[in-house]
PDB file of C-alpha atoms in Angstrom:
ATOM      1  CA  GLN A   1      20.615  -5.255 -13.920  1.00 79.00           C
ATOM      2  CA  GLN A   2      17.814  -5.103 -11.410  1.00 89.00           C
ATOM      3  CA  PRO A   3      14.622  -7.117 -11.818  1.00 94.00           C
ATOM      4  CA  VAL A   4      11.418  -5.230 -12.538  1.00 95.00           C
ATOM      5  CA  GLN A   5       8.502  -5.675 -10.188  1.00 96.00           C
ATOM      6  CA  SER A   6       4.864  -4.975 -10.862  1.00 96.00           C
ATOM      7  CA  PRO A   7       2.632  -3.551  -9.685  1.00 96.00           C
ATOM      8  CA  GLN A   8       4.413  -0.863  -7.675  1.00 96.00           C
ATOM      9  CA  ALA A   9       1.618  -0.828  -5.125  1.00 97.00           C
ATOM     10  CA  VAL A  10      -1.587  -2.664  -4.447  1.00 97.00           C
ATOM     11  CA  ILE A  11      -4.371  -2.138  -1.922  1.00 97.00           C
ATOM     12  CA  LEU A  12      -6.535  -5.038  -0.861  1.00 96.00           C
ATOM     13  CA  ARG A  13      -9.337  -5.748   1.518  1.00 97.00           C
ATOM     14  CA  GLU A  14      -8.770  -8.586   3.933  1.00 96.00           C
ATOM     15  CA  GLY A  15      -9.558 -11.882   2.220  1.00 95.00           C
ATOM     16  CA  GLU A  16      -8.757 -10.727  -1.312  1.00 96.00           C
ATOM     17  CA  ASP A  17      -6.030 -12.189  -3.502  1.00 96.00           C
ATOM     18  CA  ALA A  18      -3.008 -10.533  -5.077  1.00 96.00           C
ATOM     19  CA  VAL A  19      -0.289 -11.382  -7.567  1.00 96.00           C
ATOM     20  CA  ILE A  20       3.107  -9.698  -7.606  1.00 97.00           C
ATOM     21  CA  ASN A  21       5.344 -10.152 -10.607  1.00 96.00           C
ATOM     22  CA  CYS A  22       9.100 -10.033 -10.998  1.00 95.00           C
ATOM     23  CA  SER A  23      10.888 -10.148 -14.339  1.00 94.00           C
ATOM     24  CA  SER A  24      14.501  -9.987 -15.382  1.00 91.00           C
ATOM     25  CA  SER A  25      16.377  -9.363 -18.599  1.00 89.00           C
ATOM     26  CA  LYS A  26      19.142 -11.687 -17.420  1.00 85.00           C
ATOM     27  CA  ALA A  27      19.084 -15.451 -17.209  1.00 82.00           C
ATOM     28  CA  LEU A  28      18.145 -16.416 -13.681  1.00 83.00           C
ATOM     29  CA  TYR A  29      19.287 -19.207 -11.458  1.00 84.00           C
ATOM     30  CA  SER A  30      17.105 -18.367  -8.496  1.00 88.00           C
ATOM     31  CA  VAL A  31      14.393 -16.007  -7.349  1.00 92.00           C
ATOM     32  CA  HIS A  32      14.045 -15.087  -3.686  1.00 92.00           C
ATOM     33  CA  TRP A  33      10.994 -13.405  -2.209  1.00 94.00           C
ATOM     34  CA  TYR A  34      11.129 -11.250   0.898  1.00 94.00           C
ATOM     35  CA  ARG A  35       8.602  -9.196   2.829  1.00 94.00           C
ATOM     36  CA  GLN A  36       9.698  -6.075   4.658  1.00 93.00           C
ATOM     37  CA  LYS A  37       7.631  -4.163   7.153  1.00 93.00           C
ATOM     38  CA  HIS A  38       8.388  -0.528   7.777  1.00 87.00           C
ATOM     39  CA  GLY A  39      11.611  -0.070   9.722  1.00 84.00           C
ATOM     40  CA  GLU A  40      12.365  -3.786   9.851  1.00 88.00           C
ATOM     41  CA  ALA A  41      14.675  -6.185   8.048  1.00 88.00           C
ATOM     42  CA  PRO A  42      13.502  -8.120   5.005  1.00 89.00           C
ATOM     43  CA  VAL A  43      12.072 -11.462   6.043  1.00 90.00           C
ATOM     44  CA  PHE A  44      12.713 -14.445   3.817  1.00 89.00           C
ATOM     45  CA  LEU A  45       9.535 -15.939   2.350  1.00 90.00           C
ATOM     46  CA  MET A  46      10.685 -18.473  -0.197  1.00 88.00           C
ATOM     47  CA  ILE A  47      13.222 -19.330  -2.842  1.00 88.00           C
ATOM     48  CA  LEU A  48      12.658 -20.778  -6.281  1.00 89.00           C
ATOM     49  CA  LEU A  49      15.519 -22.434  -8.068  1.00 84.00           C
ATOM     50  CA  LYS A  50      16.030 -23.074 -11.742  1.00 79.00           C
ATOM     51  CA  GLY A  51      14.626 -26.465 -12.498  1.00 72.00           C
ATOM     52  CA  GLY A  52      12.849 -26.608  -9.163  1.00 65.00           C
ATOM     53  CA  GLU A  53       9.208 -26.896  -8.361  1.00 60.00           C
ATOM     54  CA  GLN A  54       6.718 -24.253  -7.378  1.00 60.00           C
ATOM     55  CA  LYS A  55       6.937 -23.396  -3.718  1.00 62.00           C
ATOM     56  CA  GLY A  56       4.391 -22.337  -1.205  1.00 63.00           C
ATOM     57  CA  HIS A  57       3.376 -22.313   2.377  1.00 67.00           C
ATOM     58  CA  ASP A  58       0.055 -21.496   3.894  1.00 70.00           C
ATOM     59  CA  LYS A  59      -1.642 -19.023   1.560  1.00 80.00           C
ATOM     60  CA  ILE A  60       1.506 -17.688  -0.117  1.00 87.00           C
ATOM     61  CA  SER A  61       2.936 -19.429  -3.146  1.00 89.00           C
ATOM     62  CA  ALA A  62       5.181 -18.578  -6.037  1.00 91.00           C
ATOM     63  CA  SER A  63       6.105 -19.748  -9.488  1.00 88.00           C
ATOM     64  CA  PHE A  64       9.217 -19.381 -11.615  1.00 89.00           C
ATOM     65  CA  ASN A  65       9.129 -19.396 -15.406  1.00 87.00           C
ATOM     66  CA  GLU A  66      12.736 -19.915 -16.412  1.00 84.00           C
ATOM     67  CA  LYS A  67      12.170 -19.352 -20.117  1.00 86.00           C
ATOM     68  CA  LYS A  68      10.481 -16.011 -19.567  1.00 86.00           C
ATOM     69  CA  GLN A  69      12.805 -15.161 -16.668  1.00 88.00           C
ATOM     70  CA  GLN A  70       9.804 -14.285 -14.567  1.00 91.00           C
ATOM     71  CA  SER A  71       8.470 -15.145 -11.162  1.00 92.00           C
ATOM     72  CA  SER A  72       5.117 -14.453  -9.597  1.00 93.00           C
ATOM     73  CA  LEU A  73       4.138 -14.381  -5.943  1.00 94.00           C
ATOM     74  CA  TYR A  74       0.555 -15.356  -5.150  1.00 93.00           C
ATOM     75  CA  LEU A  75      -1.128 -14.195  -1.974  1.00 94.00           C
ATOM     76  CA  THR A  76      -4.516 -15.724  -1.411  1.00 92.00           C
ATOM     77  CA  ALA A  77      -7.124 -14.774   1.174  1.00 93.00           C
ATOM     78  CA  SER A  78      -4.891 -11.948   2.348  1.00 93.00           C
ATOM     79  CA  GLN A  79      -4.575 -11.137   6.024  1.00 94.00           C
ATOM     80  CA  LEU A  80      -3.759  -7.828   7.680  1.00 95.00           C
ATOM     81  CA  SER A  81      -0.328  -9.234   8.541  1.00 94.00           C
ATOM     82  CA  TYR A  82       0.503  -9.511   4.831  1.00 95.00           C
ATOM     83  CA  SER A  83       0.896  -5.758   4.593  1.00 96.00           C
ATOM     84  CA  GLY A  84       4.410  -4.655   3.754  1.00 96.00           C
ATOM     85  CA  THR A  85       6.777  -4.218   0.854  1.00 95.00           C
ATOM     86  CA  TYR A  86       7.537  -7.328  -1.140  1.00 96.00           C
ATOM     87  CA  PHE A  87      10.915  -7.588  -2.803  1.00 95.00           C
ATOM     88  CA  CYS A  88      12.102 -10.128  -5.280  1.00 94.00           C
ATOM     89  CA  GLY A  89      15.813 -10.810  -5.295  1.00 93.00           C
ATOM     90  CA  THR A  90      17.341 -12.559  -8.254  1.00 90.00           C
ATOM     91  CA  GLY A  91      20.412 -14.737  -8.310  1.00 85.00           C
ATOM     92  CA  SER A  92      22.319 -15.339 -11.509  1.00 76.00           C
ATOM     93  CA  GLY A  93      24.033 -18.453 -10.243  1.00 70.00           C
ATOM     94  CA  GLY A  94      27.477 -17.050  -9.614  1.00 70.00           C
ATOM     95  CA  SER A  95      29.618 -18.664  -6.980  1.00 69.00           C
ATOM     96  CA  ASN A  96      28.838 -15.990  -4.410  1.00 71.00           C
ATOM     97  CA  TYR A  97      25.023 -16.199  -4.583  1.00 83.00           C
ATOM     98  CA  LYS A  98      24.595 -12.437  -4.380  1.00 86.00           C
ATOM     99  CA  LEU A  99      21.088 -11.072  -4.870  1.00 90.00           C
ATOM    100  CA  THR A 100      19.916  -8.176  -6.976  1.00 91.00           C
ATOM    101  CA  PHE A 101      16.678  -6.716  -5.699  1.00 93.00           C
ATOM    102  CA  GLY A 102      13.772  -5.070  -7.448  1.00 93.00           C
ATOM    103  CA  LYS A 103      12.273  -1.810  -6.231  1.00 93.00           C
ATOM    104  CA  GLY A 104       9.564  -3.584  -4.321  1.00 95.00           C
ATOM    105  CA  THR A 105       5.780  -3.764  -4.313  1.00 97.00           C
ATOM    106  CA  LEU A 106       3.928  -2.059  -1.478  1.00 96.00           C
ATOM    107  CA  LEU A 107       1.009  -4.208  -0.387  1.00 97.00           C
ATOM    108  CA  THR A 108      -1.598  -2.727   1.922  1.00 97.00           C
ATOM    109  CA  VAL A 109      -4.315  -4.944   3.343  1.00 97.00           C
ATOM    110  CA  ASN A 110      -7.207  -3.102   4.904  1.00 96.00           C
ATOM    111  CA  PRO A 111      -9.910  -4.543   7.166  1.00 94.00           C
TER     112      PRO A 111
ATOM    113  CA  GLU B   1      15.948 -20.416  15.829  1.00 74.00           C
ATOM    114  CA  PRO B   2      19.385 -19.113  14.790  1.00 79.00           C
ATOM    115  CA  GLU B   3      19.432 -15.544  13.560  1.00 90.00           C
ATOM    116  CA  VAL B   4      21.782 -12.899  12.251  1.00 94.00           C
ATOM    117  CA  THR B   5      22.456 -10.151  14.772  1.00 95.00           C
ATOM    118  CA  GLN B   6      23.779  -6.651  14.177  1.00 97.00           C
ATOM    119  CA  THR B   7      25.118  -3.890  16.389  1.00 96.00           C
ATOM    120  CA  PRO B   8      24.514  -1.076  16.925  1.00 97.00           C
ATOM    121  CA  SER B   9      20.903  -0.701  15.876  1.00 95.00           C
ATOM    122  CA  HIS B  10      21.429   3.005  15.236  1.00 97.00           C
ATOM    123  CA  GLN B  11      24.654   4.928  14.714  1.00 97.00           C
ATOM    124  CA  VAL B  12      24.900   8.666  14.359  1.00 98.00           C
ATOM    125  CA  THR B  13      28.201  10.062  13.152  1.00 97.00           C
ATOM    126  CA  GLN B  14      29.646  13.237  11.733  1.00 97.00           C
ATOM    127  CA  MET B  15      30.768  13.514   8.153  1.00 97.00           C
ATOM    128  CA  GLY B  16      34.371  12.401   7.757  1.00 97.00           C
ATOM    129  CA  GLN B  17      34.333  10.092  10.772  1.00 97.00           C
ATOM    130  CA  GLU B  18      35.008   6.374  10.617  1.00 98.00           C
ATOM    131  CA  VAL B  19      32.299   3.902  11.561  1.00 98.00           C
ATOM    132  CA  ILE B  20      32.345   0.166  12.084  1.00 97.00           C
ATOM    133  CA  LEU B  21      29.147  -1.822  11.774  1.00 98.00           C
ATOM    134  CA  ARG B  22      29.130  -5.237  13.349  1.00 97.00           C
ATOM    135  CA  CYS B  23      27.345  -8.429  12.450  1.00 97.00           C
ATOM    136  CA  VAL B  24      27.278 -11.937  13.857  1.00 97.00           C
ATOM    137  CA  PRO B  25      26.118 -14.268  11.088  1.00 95.00           C
ATOM    138  CA  ILE B  26      24.407 -17.569  11.738  1.00 93.00           C
ATOM    139  CA  SER B  27      27.032 -20.020  12.885  1.00 89.00           C
ATOM    140  CA  ASN B  28      28.056 -22.636  10.301  1.00 88.00           C
ATOM    141  CA  HIS B  29      27.036 -20.287   7.483  1.00 91.00           C
ATOM    142  CA  LEU B  30      29.792 -19.802   4.938  1.00 90.00           C
ATOM    143  CA  TYR B  31      28.758 -16.807   2.843  1.00 93.00           C
ATOM    144  CA  PHE B  32      28.324 -13.304   4.209  1.00 95.00           C
ATOM    145  CA  TYR B  33      26.939 -10.145   2.690  1.00 96.00           C
ATOM    146  CA  TRP B  34      26.414  -6.489   3.308  1.00 97.00           C
ATOM    147  CA  TYR B  35      23.498  -4.693   1.698  1.00 96.00           C
ATOM    148  CA  ARG B  36      22.269  -1.187   2.188  1.00 96.00           C
ATOM    149  CA  GLN B  37      18.886   0.446   1.810  1.00 94.00           C
ATOM    150  CA  ILE B  38      18.489   4.181   1.508  1.00 94.00           C
ATOM    151  CA  LEU B  39      15.208   5.282   3.051  1.00 90.00           C
ATOM    152  CA  GLY B  40      12.279   4.375   0.837  1.00 87.00           C
ATOM    153  CA  GLN B  41      14.421   2.685  -1.801  1.00 90.00           C
ATOM    154  CA  LYS B  42      15.366  -0.845  -2.753  1.00 90.00           C
ATOM    155  CA  VAL B  43      17.922  -3.045  -1.074  1.00 93.00           C
ATOM    156  CA  GLU B  44      21.318  -2.735  -2.794  1.00 95.00           C
ATOM    157  CA  PHE B  45      24.159  -5.239  -2.759  1.00 94.00           C
ATOM    158  CA  LEU B  46      27.455  -3.954  -1.406  1.00 97.00           C
ATOM    159  CA  VAL B  47      29.792  -6.899  -0.962  1.00 96.00           C
ATOM    160  CA  SER B  48      29.955 -10.654  -0.564  1.00 94.00           C
ATOM    161  CA  PHE B  49      32.550 -12.497   1.490  1.00 94.00           C
ATOM    162  CA  TYR B  50      33.545 -16.140   1.404  1.00 92.00           C
ATOM    163  CA  ASN B  51      36.534 -18.093   2.608  1.00 89.00           C
ATOM    164  CA  ASN B  52      37.991 -15.021   4.296  1.00 90.00           C
ATOM    165  CA  GLU B  53      38.028 -12.840   1.231  1.00 92.00           C
ATOM    166  CA  ILE B  54      35.783 -10.615  -0.802  1.00 94.00           C
ATOM    167  CA  SER B  55      34.165 -12.599  -3.586  1.00 92.00           C
ATOM    168  CA  GLU B  56      32.353  -9.720  -5.234  1.00 92.00           C
ATOM    169  CA  LYS B  57      31.728  -6.044  -4.606  1.00 93.00           C
ATOM    170  CA  SER B  58      29.459  -3.488  -6.190  1.00 94.00           C
ATOM    171  CA  GLU B  59      30.450  -0.095  -7.554  1.00 94.00           C
ATOM    172  CA  ILE B  60      29.105   1.419  -4.345  1.00 94.00           C
ATOM    173  CA  PHE B  61      31.791  -0.434  -2.373  1.00 96.00           C
ATOM    174  CA  ASP B  62      34.693   1.905  -3.101  1.00 94.00           C
ATOM    175  CA  ASP B  63      37.992   2.419  -1.275  1.00 95.00           C
ATOM    176  CA  GLN B  64      36.189   3.974   1.680  1.00 96.00           C
ATOM    177  CA  PHE B  65      34.605   0.632   2.523  1.00 97.00           C
ATOM    178  CA  SER B  66      36.229  -2.474   3.900  1.00 97.00           C
ATOM    179  CA  VAL B  67      35.037  -5.734   5.451  1.00 97.00           C
ATOM    180  CA  GLU B  68      36.651  -8.076   7.872  1.00 95.00           C
ATOM    181  CA  ARG B  69      35.939 -11.298   9.692  1.00 92.00           C
ATOM    182  CA  PRO B  70      38.369 -10.831  12.550  1.00 85.00           C
ATOM    183  CA  ASP B  71      37.599 -13.752  14.797  1.00 86.00           C
ATOM    184  CA  GLY B  72      35.509 -16.384  13.049  1.00 79.00           C
ATOM    185  CA  SER B  73      32.205 -15.104  14.363  1.00 87.00           C
ATOM    186  CA  ASN B  74      32.002 -11.353  13.756  1.00 93.00           C
ATOM    187  CA  PHE B  75      31.718  -9.811  10.323  1.00 96.00           C
ATOM    188  CA  THR B  76      32.340  -6.077  10.155  1.00 97.00           C
ATOM    189  CA  LEU B  77      31.815  -3.294   7.659  1.00 98.00           C
ATOM    190  CA  LYS B  78      34.030  -0.255   8.038  1.00 98.00           C
ATOM    191  CA  ILE B  79      33.454   3.084   6.376  1.00 98.00           C
ATOM    192  CA  ARG B  80      36.638   5.134   6.702  1.00 96.00           C
ATOM    193  CA  SER B  81      35.400   8.634   6.056  1.00 95.00           C
ATOM    194  CA  THR B  82      31.639   8.857   6.057  1.00 97.00           C
ATOM    195  CA  LYS B  83      29.707  11.082   3.668  1.00 96.00           C
ATOM    196  CA  LEU B  84      26.177  12.372   3.966  1.00 97.00           C
ATOM    197  CA  GLU B  85      25.078   9.994   1.221  1.00 96.00           C
ATOM    198  CA  ASP B  86      26.211   7.022   3.302  1.00 97.00           C
ATOM    199  CA  SER B  87      23.157   7.540   5.493  1.00 97.00           C
ATOM    200  CA  ALA B  88      21.118   4.376   5.062  1.00 97.00           C
ATOM    201  CA  MET B  89      20.065   1.147   6.671  1.00 96.00           C
ATOM    202  CA  TYR B  90      22.837  -1.427   6.446  1.00 97.00           C
ATOM    203  CA  PHE B  91      21.867  -5.075   6.492  1.00 96.00           C
ATOM    204  CA  CYS B  92      24.131  -8.030   7.029  1.00 97.00           C
ATOM    205  CA  ALA B  93      23.044 -11.377   5.611  1.00 95.00           C
ATOM    206  CA  SER B  94      24.406 -14.886   5.693  1.00 94.00           C
ATOM    207  CA  LEU B  95      23.875 -18.022   3.676  1.00 90.00           C
ATOM    208  CA  SER B  96      24.647 -21.595   4.531  1.00 86.00           C
ATOM    209  CA  GLY B  97      25.987 -22.720   1.179  1.00 79.00           C
ATOM    210  CA  ALA B  98      25.470 -26.351   2.090  1.00 71.00           C
ATOM    211  CA  SER B  99      22.767 -27.041  -0.537  1.00 69.00           C
ATOM    212  CA  SER B 100      20.793 -24.136   0.868  1.00 73.00           C
ATOM    213  CA  TYR B 101      20.654 -20.808  -0.909  1.00 79.00           C
ATOM    214  CA  GLU B 102      18.455 -18.903   1.488  1.00 85.00           C
ATOM    215  CA  GLN B 103      19.921 -15.622   2.657  1.00 89.00           C
ATOM    216  CA  TYR B 104      18.904 -14.533   6.124  1.00 92.00           C
ATOM    217  CA  PHE B 105      19.033 -10.869   6.966  1.00 93.00           C
ATOM    218  CA  GLY B 106      19.925  -9.265  10.247  1.00 95.00           C
ATOM    219  CA  PRO B 107      17.786  -6.506  11.764  1.00 93.00           C
ATOM    220  CA  GLY B 108      19.989  -3.780  10.289  1.00 95.00           C
ATOM    221  CA  THR B 109      21.960  -0.784  11.512  1.00 97.00           C
ATOM    222  CA  ARG B 110      20.557   2.620  10.745  1.00 97.00           C
ATOM    223  CA  LEU B 111      23.498   4.909   9.959  1.00 98.00           C
ATOM    224  CA  THR B 112      22.883   8.630  10.091  1.00 98.00           C
ATOM    225  CA  VAL B 113      25.670  10.904   8.893  1.00 97.00           C
ATOM    226  CA  THR B 114      25.312  14.555   9.877  1.00 97.00           C
TER     227      THR B 114
END
């Protein structure tokens, strides 16, 4: 069952913050965040593992609430380059590590 | 930095024809995947491959699809008789498996079935 992402789309001005949420009805082992620009491959941002700590680099961070089976991606002081579609991919911990992706959140950062 | 590569970048084929999409995963990675993305939609899992065999496949991956790792470096996806609805972007991904669970995606092959 695919994870549910919210919001579906968000428009920001450069420098503003955004939060993208990802929730699942299944128990999760891992949550993977990707950013995809139009016509390009998804680019890995970060992974959060069950029992692991919150991750982040630069102005992008994420959290994983195992009990609620939810993850949130935090984008602070957004830059024009942050524009794209953000996908969360969830792993249920099977031996093949396959990912099930949400429908994505379209983030547009305007000057 | 090592990366997943895919060829061709764009393939146009007629309905009913066979196509083979090629991928070279990151060397020393152990797990390989094919995903597809229909234009404007989410990324969908097709198949995972480990230790020279399919470890899981989705309901999309029917008898028309097959995967192979013929020579220890290439990883191929074959569609035997393409249908219009097979038109999509096909992404190959690989994962180390050595205490790293990050999947790295290739640039994709855009398949257009006419």
